[in-house]
Tab-separated table of C-alpha atoms in Angstrom:
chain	number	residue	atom	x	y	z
A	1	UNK	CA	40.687	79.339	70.996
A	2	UNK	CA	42.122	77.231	67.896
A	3	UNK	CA	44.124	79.897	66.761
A	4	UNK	CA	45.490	80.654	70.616
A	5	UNK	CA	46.707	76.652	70.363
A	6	UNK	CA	48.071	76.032	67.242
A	7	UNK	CA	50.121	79.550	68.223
A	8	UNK	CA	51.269	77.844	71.435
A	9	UNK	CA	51.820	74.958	69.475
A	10	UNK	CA	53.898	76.511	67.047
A	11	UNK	CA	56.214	78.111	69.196
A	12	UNK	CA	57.003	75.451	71.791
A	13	UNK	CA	58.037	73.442	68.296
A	14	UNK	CA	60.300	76.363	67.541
A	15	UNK	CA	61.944	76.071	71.084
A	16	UNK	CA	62.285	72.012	70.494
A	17	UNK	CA	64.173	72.590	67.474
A	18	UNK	CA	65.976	75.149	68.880
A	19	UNK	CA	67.011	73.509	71.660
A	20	UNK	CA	67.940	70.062	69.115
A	21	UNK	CA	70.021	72.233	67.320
A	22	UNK	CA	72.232	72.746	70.280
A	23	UNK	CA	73.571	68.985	70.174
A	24	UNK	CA	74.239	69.619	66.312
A	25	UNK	CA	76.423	72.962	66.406
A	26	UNK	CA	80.403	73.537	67.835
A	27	UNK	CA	78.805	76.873	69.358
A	28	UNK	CA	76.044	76.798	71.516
A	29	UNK	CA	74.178	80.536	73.200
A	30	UNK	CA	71.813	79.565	75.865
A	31	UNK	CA	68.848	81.724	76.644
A	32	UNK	CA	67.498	82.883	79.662
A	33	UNK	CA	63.690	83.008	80.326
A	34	UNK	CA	62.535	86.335	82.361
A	35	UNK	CA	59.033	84.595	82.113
A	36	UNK	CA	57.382	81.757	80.426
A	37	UNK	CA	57.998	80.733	76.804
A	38	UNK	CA	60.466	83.902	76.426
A	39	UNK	CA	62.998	81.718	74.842
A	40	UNK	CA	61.245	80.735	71.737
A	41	UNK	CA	61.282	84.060	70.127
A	42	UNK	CA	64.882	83.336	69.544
A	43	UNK	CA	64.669	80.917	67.542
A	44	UNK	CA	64.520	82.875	64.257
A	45	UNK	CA	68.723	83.395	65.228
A	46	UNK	CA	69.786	79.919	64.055
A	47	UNK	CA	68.829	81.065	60.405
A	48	UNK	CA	70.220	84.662	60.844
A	49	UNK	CA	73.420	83.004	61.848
A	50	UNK	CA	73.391	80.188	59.117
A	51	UNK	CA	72.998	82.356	56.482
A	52	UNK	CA	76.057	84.436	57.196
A	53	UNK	CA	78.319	80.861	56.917
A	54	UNK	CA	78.073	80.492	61.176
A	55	UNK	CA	76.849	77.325	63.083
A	56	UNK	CA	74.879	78.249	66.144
A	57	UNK	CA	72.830	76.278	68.231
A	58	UNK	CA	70.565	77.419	71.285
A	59	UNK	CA	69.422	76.231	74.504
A	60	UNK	CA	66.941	77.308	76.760
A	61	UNK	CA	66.704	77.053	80.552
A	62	UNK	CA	63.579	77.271	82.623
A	63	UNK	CA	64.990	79.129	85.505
A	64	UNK	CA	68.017	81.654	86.139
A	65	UNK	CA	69.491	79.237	88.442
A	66	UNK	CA	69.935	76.123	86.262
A	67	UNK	CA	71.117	78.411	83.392
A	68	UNK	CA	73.937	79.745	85.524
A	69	UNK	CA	75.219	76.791	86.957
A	70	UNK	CA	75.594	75.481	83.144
A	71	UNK	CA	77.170	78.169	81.720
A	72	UNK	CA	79.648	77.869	84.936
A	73	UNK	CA	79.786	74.131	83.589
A	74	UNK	CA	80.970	75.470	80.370
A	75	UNK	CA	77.716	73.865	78.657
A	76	UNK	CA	77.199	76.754	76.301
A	77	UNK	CA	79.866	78.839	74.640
A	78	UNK	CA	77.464	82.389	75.487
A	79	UNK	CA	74.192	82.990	76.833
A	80	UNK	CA	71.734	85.867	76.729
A	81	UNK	CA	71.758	86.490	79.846
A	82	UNK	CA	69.925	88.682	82.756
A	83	UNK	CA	71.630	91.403	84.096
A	84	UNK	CA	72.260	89.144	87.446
A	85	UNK	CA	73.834	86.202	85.935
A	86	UNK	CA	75.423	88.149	83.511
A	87	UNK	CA	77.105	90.084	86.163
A	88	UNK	CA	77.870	86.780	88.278
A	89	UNK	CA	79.646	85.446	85.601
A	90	UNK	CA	81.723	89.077	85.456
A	91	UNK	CA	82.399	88.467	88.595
A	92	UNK	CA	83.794	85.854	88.600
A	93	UNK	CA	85.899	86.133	85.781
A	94	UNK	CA	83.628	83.652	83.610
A	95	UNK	CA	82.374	85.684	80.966
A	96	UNK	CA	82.704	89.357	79.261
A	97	UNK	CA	79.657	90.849	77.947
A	98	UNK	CA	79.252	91.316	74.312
A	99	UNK	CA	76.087	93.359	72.732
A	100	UNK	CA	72.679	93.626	74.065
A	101	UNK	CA	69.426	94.119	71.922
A	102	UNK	CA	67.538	97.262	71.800
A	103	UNK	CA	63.582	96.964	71.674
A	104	UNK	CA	61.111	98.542	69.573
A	105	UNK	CA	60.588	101.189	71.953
A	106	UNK	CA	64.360	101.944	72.194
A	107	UNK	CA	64.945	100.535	75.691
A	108	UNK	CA	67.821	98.285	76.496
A	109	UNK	CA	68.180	98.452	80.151
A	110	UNK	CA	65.635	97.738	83.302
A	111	UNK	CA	65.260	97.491	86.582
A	112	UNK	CA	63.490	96.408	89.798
A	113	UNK	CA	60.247	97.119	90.835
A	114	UNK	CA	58.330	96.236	94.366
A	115	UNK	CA	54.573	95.379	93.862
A	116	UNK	CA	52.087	94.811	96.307
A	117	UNK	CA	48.284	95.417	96.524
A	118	UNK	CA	46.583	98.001	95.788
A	119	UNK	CA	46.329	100.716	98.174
A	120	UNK	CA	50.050	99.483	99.851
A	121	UNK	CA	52.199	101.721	101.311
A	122	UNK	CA	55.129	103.386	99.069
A	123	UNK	CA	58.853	101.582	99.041
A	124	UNK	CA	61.075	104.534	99.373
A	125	UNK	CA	64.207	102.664	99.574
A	126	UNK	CA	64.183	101.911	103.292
A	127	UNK	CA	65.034	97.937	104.537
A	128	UNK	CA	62.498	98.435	107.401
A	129	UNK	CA	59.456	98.498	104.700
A	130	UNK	CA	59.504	94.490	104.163
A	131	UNK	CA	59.736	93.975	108.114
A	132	UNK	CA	57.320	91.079	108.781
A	133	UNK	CA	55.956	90.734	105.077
A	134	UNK	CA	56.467	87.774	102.426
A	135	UNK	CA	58.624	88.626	99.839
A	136	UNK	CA	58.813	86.570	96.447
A	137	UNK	CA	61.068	87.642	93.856
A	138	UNK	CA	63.304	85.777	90.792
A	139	UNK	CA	66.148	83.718	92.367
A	140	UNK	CA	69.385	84.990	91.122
A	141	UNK	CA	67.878	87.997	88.952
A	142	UNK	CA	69.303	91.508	89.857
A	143	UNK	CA	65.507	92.774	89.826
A	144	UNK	CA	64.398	90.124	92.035
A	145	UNK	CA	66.419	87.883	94.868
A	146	UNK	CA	69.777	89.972	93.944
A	147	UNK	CA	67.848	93.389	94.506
A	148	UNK	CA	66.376	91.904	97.915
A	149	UNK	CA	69.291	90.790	99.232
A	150	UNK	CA	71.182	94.034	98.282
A	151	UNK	CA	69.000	95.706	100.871
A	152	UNK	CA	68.219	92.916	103.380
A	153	UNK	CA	71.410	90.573	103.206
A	154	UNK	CA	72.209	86.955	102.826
A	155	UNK	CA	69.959	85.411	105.712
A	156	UNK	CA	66.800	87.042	104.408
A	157	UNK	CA	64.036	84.499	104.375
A	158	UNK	CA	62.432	85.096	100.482
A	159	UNK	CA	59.819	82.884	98.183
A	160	UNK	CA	61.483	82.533	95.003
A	161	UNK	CA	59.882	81.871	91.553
A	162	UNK	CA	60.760	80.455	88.381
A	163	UNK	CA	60.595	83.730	86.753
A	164	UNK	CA	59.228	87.087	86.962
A	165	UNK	CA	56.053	86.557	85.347
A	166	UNK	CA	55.247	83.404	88.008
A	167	UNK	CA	56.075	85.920	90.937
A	168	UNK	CA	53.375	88.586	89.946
A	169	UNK	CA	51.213	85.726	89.644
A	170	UNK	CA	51.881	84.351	92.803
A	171	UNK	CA	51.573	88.068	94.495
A	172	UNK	CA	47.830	88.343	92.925
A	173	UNK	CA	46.737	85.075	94.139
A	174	UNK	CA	47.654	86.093	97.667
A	175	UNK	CA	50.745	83.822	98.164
A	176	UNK	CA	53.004	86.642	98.723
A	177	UNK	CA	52.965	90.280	100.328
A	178	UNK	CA	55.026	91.641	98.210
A	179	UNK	CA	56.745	90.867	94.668
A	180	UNK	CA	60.067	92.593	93.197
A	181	UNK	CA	60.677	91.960	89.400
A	182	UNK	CA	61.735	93.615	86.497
A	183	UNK	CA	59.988	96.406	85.397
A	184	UNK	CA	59.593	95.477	81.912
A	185	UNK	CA	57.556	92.397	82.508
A	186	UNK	CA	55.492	94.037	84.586
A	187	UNK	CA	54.918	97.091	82.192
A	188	UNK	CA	54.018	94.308	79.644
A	189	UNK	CA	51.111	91.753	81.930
A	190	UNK	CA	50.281	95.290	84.690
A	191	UNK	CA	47.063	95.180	82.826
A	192	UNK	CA	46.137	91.702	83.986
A	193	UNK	CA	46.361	92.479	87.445
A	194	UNK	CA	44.586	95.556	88.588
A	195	UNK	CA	44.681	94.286	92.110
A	196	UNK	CA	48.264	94.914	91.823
A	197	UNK	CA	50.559	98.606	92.049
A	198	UNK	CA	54.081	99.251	91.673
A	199	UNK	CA	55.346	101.022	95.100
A	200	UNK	CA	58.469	101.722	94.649
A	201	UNK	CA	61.715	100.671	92.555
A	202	UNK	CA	65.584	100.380	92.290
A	203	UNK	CA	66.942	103.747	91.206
A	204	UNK	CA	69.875	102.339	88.935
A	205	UNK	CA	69.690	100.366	85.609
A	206	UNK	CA	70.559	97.146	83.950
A	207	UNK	CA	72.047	95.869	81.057
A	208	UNK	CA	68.945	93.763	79.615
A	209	UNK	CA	69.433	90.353	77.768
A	210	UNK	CA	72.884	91.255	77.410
A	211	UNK	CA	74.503	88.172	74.850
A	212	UNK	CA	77.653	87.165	77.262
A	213	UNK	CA	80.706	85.073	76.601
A	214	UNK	CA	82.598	82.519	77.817
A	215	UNK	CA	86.519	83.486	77.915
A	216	UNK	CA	87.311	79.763	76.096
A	217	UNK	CA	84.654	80.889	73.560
A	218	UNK	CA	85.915	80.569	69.823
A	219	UNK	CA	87.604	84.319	69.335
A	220	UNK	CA	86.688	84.127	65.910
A	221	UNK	CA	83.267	82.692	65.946
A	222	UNK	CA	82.634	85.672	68.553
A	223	UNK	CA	84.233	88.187	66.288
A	224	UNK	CA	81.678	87.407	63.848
A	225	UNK	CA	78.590	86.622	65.493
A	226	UNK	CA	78.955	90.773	66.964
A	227	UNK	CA	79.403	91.148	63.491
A	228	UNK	CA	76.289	89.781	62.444
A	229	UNK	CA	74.156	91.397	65.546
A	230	UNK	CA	75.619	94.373	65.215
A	231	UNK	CA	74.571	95.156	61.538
A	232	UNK	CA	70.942	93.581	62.433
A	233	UNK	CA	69.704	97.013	62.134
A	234	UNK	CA	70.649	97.325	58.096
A	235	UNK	CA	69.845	94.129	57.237
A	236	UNK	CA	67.089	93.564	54.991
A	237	UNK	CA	67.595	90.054	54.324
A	238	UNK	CA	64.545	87.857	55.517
A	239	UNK	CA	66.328	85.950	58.290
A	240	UNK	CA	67.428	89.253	59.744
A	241	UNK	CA	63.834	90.876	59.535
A	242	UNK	CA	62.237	87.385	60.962
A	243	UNK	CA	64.302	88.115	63.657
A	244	UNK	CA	63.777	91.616	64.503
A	245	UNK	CA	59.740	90.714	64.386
A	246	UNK	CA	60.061	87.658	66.311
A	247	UNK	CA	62.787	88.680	68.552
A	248	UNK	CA	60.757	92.577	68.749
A	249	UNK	CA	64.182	94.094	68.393
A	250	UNK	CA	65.216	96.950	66.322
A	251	UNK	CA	69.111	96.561	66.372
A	252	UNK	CA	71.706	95.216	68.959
A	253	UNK	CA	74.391	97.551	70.358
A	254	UNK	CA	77.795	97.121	71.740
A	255	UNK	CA	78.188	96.100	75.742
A	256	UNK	CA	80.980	96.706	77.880
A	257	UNK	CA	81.906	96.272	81.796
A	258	UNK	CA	81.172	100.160	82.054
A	259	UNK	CA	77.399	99.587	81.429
A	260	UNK	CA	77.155	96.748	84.344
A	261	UNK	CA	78.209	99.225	86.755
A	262	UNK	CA	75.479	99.473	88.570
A	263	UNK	CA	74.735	96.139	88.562
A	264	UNK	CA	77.685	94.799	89.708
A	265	UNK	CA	77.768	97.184	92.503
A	266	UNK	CA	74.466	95.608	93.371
A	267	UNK	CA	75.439	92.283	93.480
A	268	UNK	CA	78.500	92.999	95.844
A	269	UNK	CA	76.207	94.405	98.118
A	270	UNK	CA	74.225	91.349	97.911
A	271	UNK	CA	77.105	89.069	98.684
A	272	UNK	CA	78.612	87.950	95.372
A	273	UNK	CA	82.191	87.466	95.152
A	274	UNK	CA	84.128	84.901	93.305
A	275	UNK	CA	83.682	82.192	95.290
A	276	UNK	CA	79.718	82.640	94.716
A	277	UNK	CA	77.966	79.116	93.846
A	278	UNK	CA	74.516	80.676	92.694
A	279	UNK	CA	72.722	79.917	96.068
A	280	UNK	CA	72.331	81.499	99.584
Protein backbone atom coordinates (compact mmCIF):
# COMPACT_ATOMS: atom_id res chain seq x y z
CA UNK A 1 0.00 0.00 0.00
CA UNK A 2 3.13 2.43 0.68
CA UNK A 3 4.69 1.58 -2.37
CA UNK A 4 1.11 1.99 -4.44
CA UNK A 5 1.27 5.85 -2.82
CA UNK A 6 4.50 7.08 -3.03
CA UNK A 7 4.03 5.68 -6.95
CA UNK A 8 0.90 7.84 -7.22
CA UNK A 9 2.73 10.36 -5.54
CA UNK A 10 5.51 10.38 -7.75
CA UNK A 11 3.79 10.67 -10.84
CA UNK A 12 1.17 13.33 -10.15
CA UNK A 13 4.63 15.41 -9.17
CA UNK A 14 5.87 14.54 -12.63
CA UNK A 15 2.57 15.93 -14.21
CA UNK A 16 2.94 19.28 -11.84
CA UNK A 17 6.22 19.91 -13.21
CA UNK A 18 5.24 19.11 -16.40
CA UNK A 19 2.52 21.13 -16.56
CA UNK A 20 4.94 24.30 -14.74
CA UNK A 21 7.14 23.87 -17.43
CA UNK A 22 4.54 24.97 -19.88
CA UNK A 23 4.59 28.72 -18.52
CA UNK A 24 8.54 28.51 -18.87
CA UNK A 25 8.95 27.30 -22.66
CA UNK A 26 8.11 29.42 -26.27
CA UNK A 27 6.60 25.88 -27.36
CA UNK A 28 4.09 24.27 -25.51
CA UNK A 29 2.41 20.26 -26.68
CA UNK A 30 -0.61 19.62 -24.64
CA UNK A 31 -1.64 16.10 -23.85
CA UNK A 32 -4.73 14.46 -23.98
CA UNK A 33 -5.89 11.99 -21.24
CA UNK A 34 -7.85 8.75 -22.74
CA UNK A 35 -8.19 7.89 -18.93
CA UNK A 36 -6.92 8.99 -15.65
CA UNK A 37 -3.32 10.04 -14.95
CA UNK A 38 -2.41 9.12 -18.77
CA UNK A 39 -0.65 12.35 -19.11
CA UNK A 40 2.13 11.90 -16.70
CA UNK A 41 3.93 9.29 -18.59
CA UNK A 42 4.95 12.09 -20.80
CA UNK A 43 6.75 13.77 -18.83
CA UNK A 44 10.10 12.03 -19.47
CA UNK A 45 9.74 14.31 -23.15
CA UNK A 46 10.82 17.64 -21.61
CA UNK A 47 14.37 16.01 -21.07
CA UNK A 48 14.36 14.12 -24.46
CA UNK A 49 13.69 17.46 -26.01
CA UNK A 50 16.21 19.52 -23.82
CA UNK A 51 18.90 17.50 -24.50
CA UNK A 52 18.74 17.84 -28.25
CA UNK A 53 19.09 22.03 -27.70
CA UNK A 54 14.82 22.31 -27.89
CA UNK A 55 12.57 24.07 -25.24
CA UNK A 56 9.34 22.22 -24.76
CA UNK A 57 6.87 22.53 -22.26
CA UNK A 58 3.62 20.33 -21.68
CA UNK A 59 0.21 20.65 -20.53
CA UNK A 60 -2.29 18.33 -19.63
CA UNK A 61 -6.09 18.51 -19.84
CA UNK A 62 -8.54 16.45 -17.89
CA UNK A 63 -11.09 16.00 -20.55
CA UNK A 64 -11.14 15.97 -24.54
CA UNK A 65 -13.38 18.86 -24.48
CA UNK A 66 -11.36 21.48 -22.55
CA UNK A 67 -8.22 20.34 -24.48
CA UNK A 68 -9.86 21.16 -27.78
CA UNK A 69 -11.29 24.31 -27.11
CA UNK A 70 -7.55 25.43 -26.02
CA UNK A 71 -5.76 24.29 -28.71
CA UNK A 72 -8.63 26.20 -30.88
CA UNK A 73 -7.51 29.13 -28.44
CA UNK A 74 -4.09 28.73 -29.73
CA UNK A 75 -2.93 27.86 -25.98
CA UNK A 76 -0.49 25.21 -27.06
CA UNK A 77 1.64 25.21 -30.17
CA UNK A 78 0.71 20.97 -30.69
CA UNK A 79 -1.03 18.49 -28.76
CA UNK A 80 -1.07 14.71 -28.67
CA UNK A 81 -4.11 14.35 -29.53
CA UNK A 82 -7.10 11.60 -29.92
CA UNK A 83 -8.02 10.62 -33.13
CA UNK A 84 -11.39 12.89 -32.68
CA UNK A 85 -9.87 16.11 -31.81
CA UNK A 86 -7.13 15.51 -33.90
CA UNK A 87 -9.41 15.16 -36.79
CA UNK A 88 -11.61 18.29 -35.60
CA UNK A 89 -8.80 20.34 -35.74
CA UNK A 90 -8.15 18.83 -39.58
CA UNK A 91 -11.20 19.84 -40.17
CA UNK A 92 -11.18 22.75 -39.60
CA UNK A 93 -8.10 23.76 -40.97
CA UNK A 94 -6.41 24.17 -37.37
CA UNK A 95 -3.84 21.71 -37.30
CA UNK A 96 -1.87 19.01 -39.61
CA UNK A 97 -0.89 15.88 -38.03
CA UNK A 98 2.68 15.13 -37.49
CA UNK A 99 3.94 11.50 -36.12
CA UNK A 100 2.18 9.19 -33.88
CA UNK A 101 3.90 6.68 -31.39
CA UNK A 102 3.96 3.05 -31.90
CA UNK A 103 3.53 0.78 -28.67
CA UNK A 104 5.38 -2.07 -27.47
CA UNK A 105 3.12 -4.37 -29.08
CA UNK A 106 3.44 -2.57 -32.47
CA UNK A 107 -0.03 -0.98 -32.54
CA UNK A 108 -0.58 2.60 -33.44
CA UNK A 109 -4.13 2.83 -34.35
CA UNK A 110 -7.64 1.90 -32.41
CA UNK A 111 -10.95 1.97 -32.44
CA UNK A 112 -14.44 1.81 -30.87
CA UNK A 113 -15.85 -0.75 -28.99
CA UNK A 114 -19.66 -1.14 -27.48
CA UNK A 115 -19.72 -2.86 -24.00
CA UNK A 116 -22.51 -3.90 -22.09
CA UNK A 117 -23.20 -6.76 -19.60
CA UNK A 118 -22.54 -9.86 -19.81
CA UNK A 119 -24.76 -12.04 -21.67
CA UNK A 120 -25.99 -8.68 -23.98
CA UNK A 121 -27.00 -9.01 -27.24
CA UNK A 122 -24.29 -8.54 -30.20
CA UNK A 123 -23.87 -4.79 -31.91
CA UNK A 124 -23.71 -5.67 -35.51
CA UNK A 125 -23.61 -2.24 -36.76
CA UNK A 126 -27.34 -1.53 -36.81
CA UNK A 127 -28.70 2.13 -35.14
CA UNK A 128 -31.85 0.25 -33.93
CA UNK A 129 -29.58 -1.81 -31.25
CA UNK A 130 -29.30 1.30 -28.70
CA UNK A 131 -33.21 1.99 -29.12
CA UNK A 132 -34.38 2.74 -25.55
CA UNK A 133 -30.92 2.01 -23.76
CA UNK A 134 -28.42 4.54 -21.91
CA UNK A 135 -25.51 5.14 -23.72
CA UNK A 136 -22.26 6.73 -22.08
CA UNK A 137 -19.33 7.23 -24.10
CA UNK A 138 -16.12 9.97 -24.20
CA UNK A 139 -17.42 13.42 -25.31
CA UNK A 140 -15.67 14.43 -28.40
CA UNK A 141 -13.54 11.07 -28.82
CA UNK A 142 -14.02 9.28 -32.25
CA UNK A 143 -14.42 5.90 -30.14
CA UNK A 144 -16.92 7.34 -27.94
CA UNK A 145 -19.60 10.45 -28.49
CA UNK A 146 -18.10 10.91 -32.24
CA UNK A 147 -18.70 7.07 -32.99
CA UNK A 148 -22.36 7.42 -31.42
CA UNK A 149 -23.34 10.16 -33.14
CA UNK A 150 -21.94 8.81 -36.49
CA UNK A 151 -24.69 6.23 -36.25
CA UNK A 152 -27.45 7.99 -34.26
CA UNK A 153 -27.00 11.81 -35.20
CA UNK A 154 -26.74 15.11 -33.49
CA UNK A 155 -30.00 14.99 -31.21
CA UNK A 156 -29.03 11.69 -29.63
CA UNK A 157 -29.53 11.92 -25.92
CA UNK A 158 -25.86 10.30 -24.50
CA UNK A 159 -24.08 10.29 -20.78
CA UNK A 160 -20.73 11.50 -21.38
CA UNK A 161 -17.58 10.87 -19.24
CA UNK A 162 -14.41 12.41 -18.56
CA UNK A 163 -12.62 9.71 -20.26
CA UNK A 164 -12.80 6.25 -21.35
CA UNK A 165 -11.66 4.60 -18.36
CA UNK A 166 -14.60 6.64 -16.14
CA UNK A 167 -17.23 5.31 -18.78
CA UNK A 168 -16.44 1.51 -18.25
CA UNK A 169 -16.62 2.35 -14.75
CA UNK A 170 -19.74 3.95 -14.86
CA UNK A 171 -21.22 0.94 -17.20
CA UNK A 172 -20.15 -1.69 -14.29
CA UNK A 173 -21.70 0.20 -11.57
CA UNK A 174 -25.01 0.12 -13.42
CA UNK A 175 -25.22 3.84 -14.43
CA UNK A 176 -25.29 3.10 -18.01
CA UNK A 177 -26.66 0.31 -20.50
CA UNK A 178 -24.20 0.48 -22.62
CA UNK A 179 -20.51 2.03 -22.94
CA UNK A 180 -18.50 2.74 -26.35
CA UNK A 181 -14.70 3.47 -25.87
CA UNK A 182 -11.59 2.75 -27.30
CA UNK A 183 -10.56 -0.55 -27.56
CA UNK A 184 -7.22 -0.21 -26.17
CA UNK A 185 -8.28 0.92 -22.76
CA UNK A 186 -10.51 -1.58 -22.52
CA UNK A 187 -8.03 -4.40 -23.65
CA UNK A 188 -5.80 -2.90 -20.84
CA UNK A 189 -8.62 -2.66 -17.35
CA UNK A 190 -11.24 -5.83 -19.33
CA UNK A 191 -9.83 -7.84 -16.53
CA UNK A 192 -11.33 -5.68 -13.81
CA UNK A 193 -14.67 -6.02 -14.97
CA UNK A 194 -15.84 -9.49 -15.71
CA UNK A 195 -19.39 -8.31 -15.49
CA UNK A 196 -18.58 -6.55 -18.59
CA UNK A 197 -18.26 -7.96 -22.69
CA UNK A 198 -17.38 -6.26 -25.74
CA UNK A 199 -20.48 -6.71 -28.31
CA UNK A 200 -19.57 -5.30 -31.07
CA UNK A 201 -17.13 -2.52 -32.59
CA UNK A 202 -16.37 0.14 -35.33
CA UNK A 203 -14.90 -1.65 -38.33
CA UNK A 204 -12.34 1.20 -39.36
CA UNK A 205 -9.21 2.50 -37.49
CA UNK A 206 -7.65 5.48 -35.90
CA UNK A 207 -4.67 7.31 -35.81
CA UNK A 208 -3.80 6.93 -31.91
CA UNK A 209 -2.12 9.82 -29.88
CA UNK A 210 -1.25 11.28 -33.03
CA UNK A 211 1.31 14.60 -31.96
CA UNK A 212 -0.72 17.45 -34.09
CA UNK A 213 0.21 20.98 -35.01
CA UNK A 214 -0.90 24.19 -35.03
CA UNK A 215 -0.40 25.92 -38.65
CA UNK A 216 1.27 29.24 -36.65
CA UNK A 217 3.49 26.60 -34.96
CA UNK A 218 7.33 27.51 -35.19
CA UNK A 219 8.28 25.65 -38.76
CA UNK A 220 11.53 25.09 -37.45
CA UNK A 221 10.94 24.05 -33.93
CA UNK A 222 8.47 21.44 -35.70
CA UNK A 223 11.09 20.41 -38.17
CA UNK A 224 13.11 19.32 -35.38
CA UNK A 225 11.01 18.04 -32.76
CA UNK A 226 9.87 15.10 -35.86
CA UNK A 227 13.39 14.97 -35.93
CA UNK A 228 13.92 14.03 -32.54
CA UNK A 229 10.67 11.54 -32.38
CA UNK A 230 11.38 10.15 -35.32
CA UNK A 231 14.92 8.75 -34.48
CA UNK A 232 13.45 7.71 -30.84
CA UNK A 233 13.80 4.26 -32.01
CA UNK A 234 17.94 4.47 -32.34
CA UNK A 235 18.47 6.41 -29.60
CA UNK A 236 20.29 5.03 -26.81
CA UNK A 237 20.79 8.05 -24.90
CA UNK A 238 19.06 7.87 -21.36
CA UNK A 239 16.44 10.57 -21.92
CA UNK A 240 15.36 8.76 -25.05
CA UNK A 241 15.18 5.23 -23.29
CA UNK A 242 13.34 6.98 -20.08
CA UNK A 243 11.00 7.81 -22.51
CA UNK A 244 10.31 4.79 -24.43
CA UNK A 245 9.83 2.95 -20.76
CA UNK A 246 7.77 5.59 -19.36
CA UNK A 247 5.99 6.59 -22.41
CA UNK A 248 5.77 2.30 -23.34
CA UNK A 249 6.68 3.27 -26.86
CA UNK A 250 9.05 1.63 -29.14
CA UNK A 251 9.50 4.39 -31.88
CA UNK A 252 7.20 7.16 -33.40
CA UNK A 253 6.33 7.09 -37.12
CA UNK A 254 5.39 9.62 -39.65
CA UNK A 255 1.42 10.80 -39.89
CA UNK A 256 -0.27 12.17 -42.71
CA UNK A 257 -4.05 13.23 -43.71
CA UNK A 258 -4.16 9.76 -45.63
CA UNK A 259 -4.08 7.81 -42.30
CA UNK A 260 -7.18 9.96 -40.75
CA UNK A 261 -9.26 8.79 -43.46
CA UNK A 262 -11.41 6.94 -41.79
CA UNK A 263 -11.71 9.06 -39.12
CA UNK A 264 -12.54 12.00 -40.70
CA UNK A 265 -15.14 10.30 -42.67
CA UNK A 266 -16.54 9.48 -39.28
CA UNK A 267 -16.73 12.67 -37.95
CA UNK A 268 -18.61 14.13 -41.08
CA UNK A 269 -21.08 11.68 -40.54
CA UNK A 270 -21.33 12.79 -37.08
CA UNK A 271 -21.85 16.40 -37.96
CA UNK A 272 -18.45 18.10 -37.93
CA UNK A 273 -17.78 20.73 -40.33
CA UNK A 274 -15.85 23.87 -39.93
CA UNK A 275 -18.05 25.76 -38.18
CA UNK A 276 -17.99 22.89 -35.35
CA UNK A 277 -17.58 24.49 -31.67
CA UNK A 278 -16.81 21.07 -29.84
CA UNK A 279 -20.44 20.65 -28.48
CA UNK A 280 -23.87 19.30 -29.68
Amino acid sequence: MRKKVLRVLTMALALFFACASANAADFTIGIMQDKPGAAQKFGPLIALFKSKGVDVGLQGYSNYPDAAIKFADGAVSAMFAGSGVAGTMIIKDLAYPLVRPVDKRGYSTYWAVVLAPKGSPEFTGDPAYFKGKEIICSALASSGEFFARSLLGPNRELKKAGSHGIAIEALAKGQADVAIVKNRVWDSVKGDYPGLEKVGQDDGENPNNALIVSYKADKDKVAKIREILLALENDNSQEAIQVRQSMGVEKFIPTTMEDFSHTLGLLRKAGVTKDFNFSY
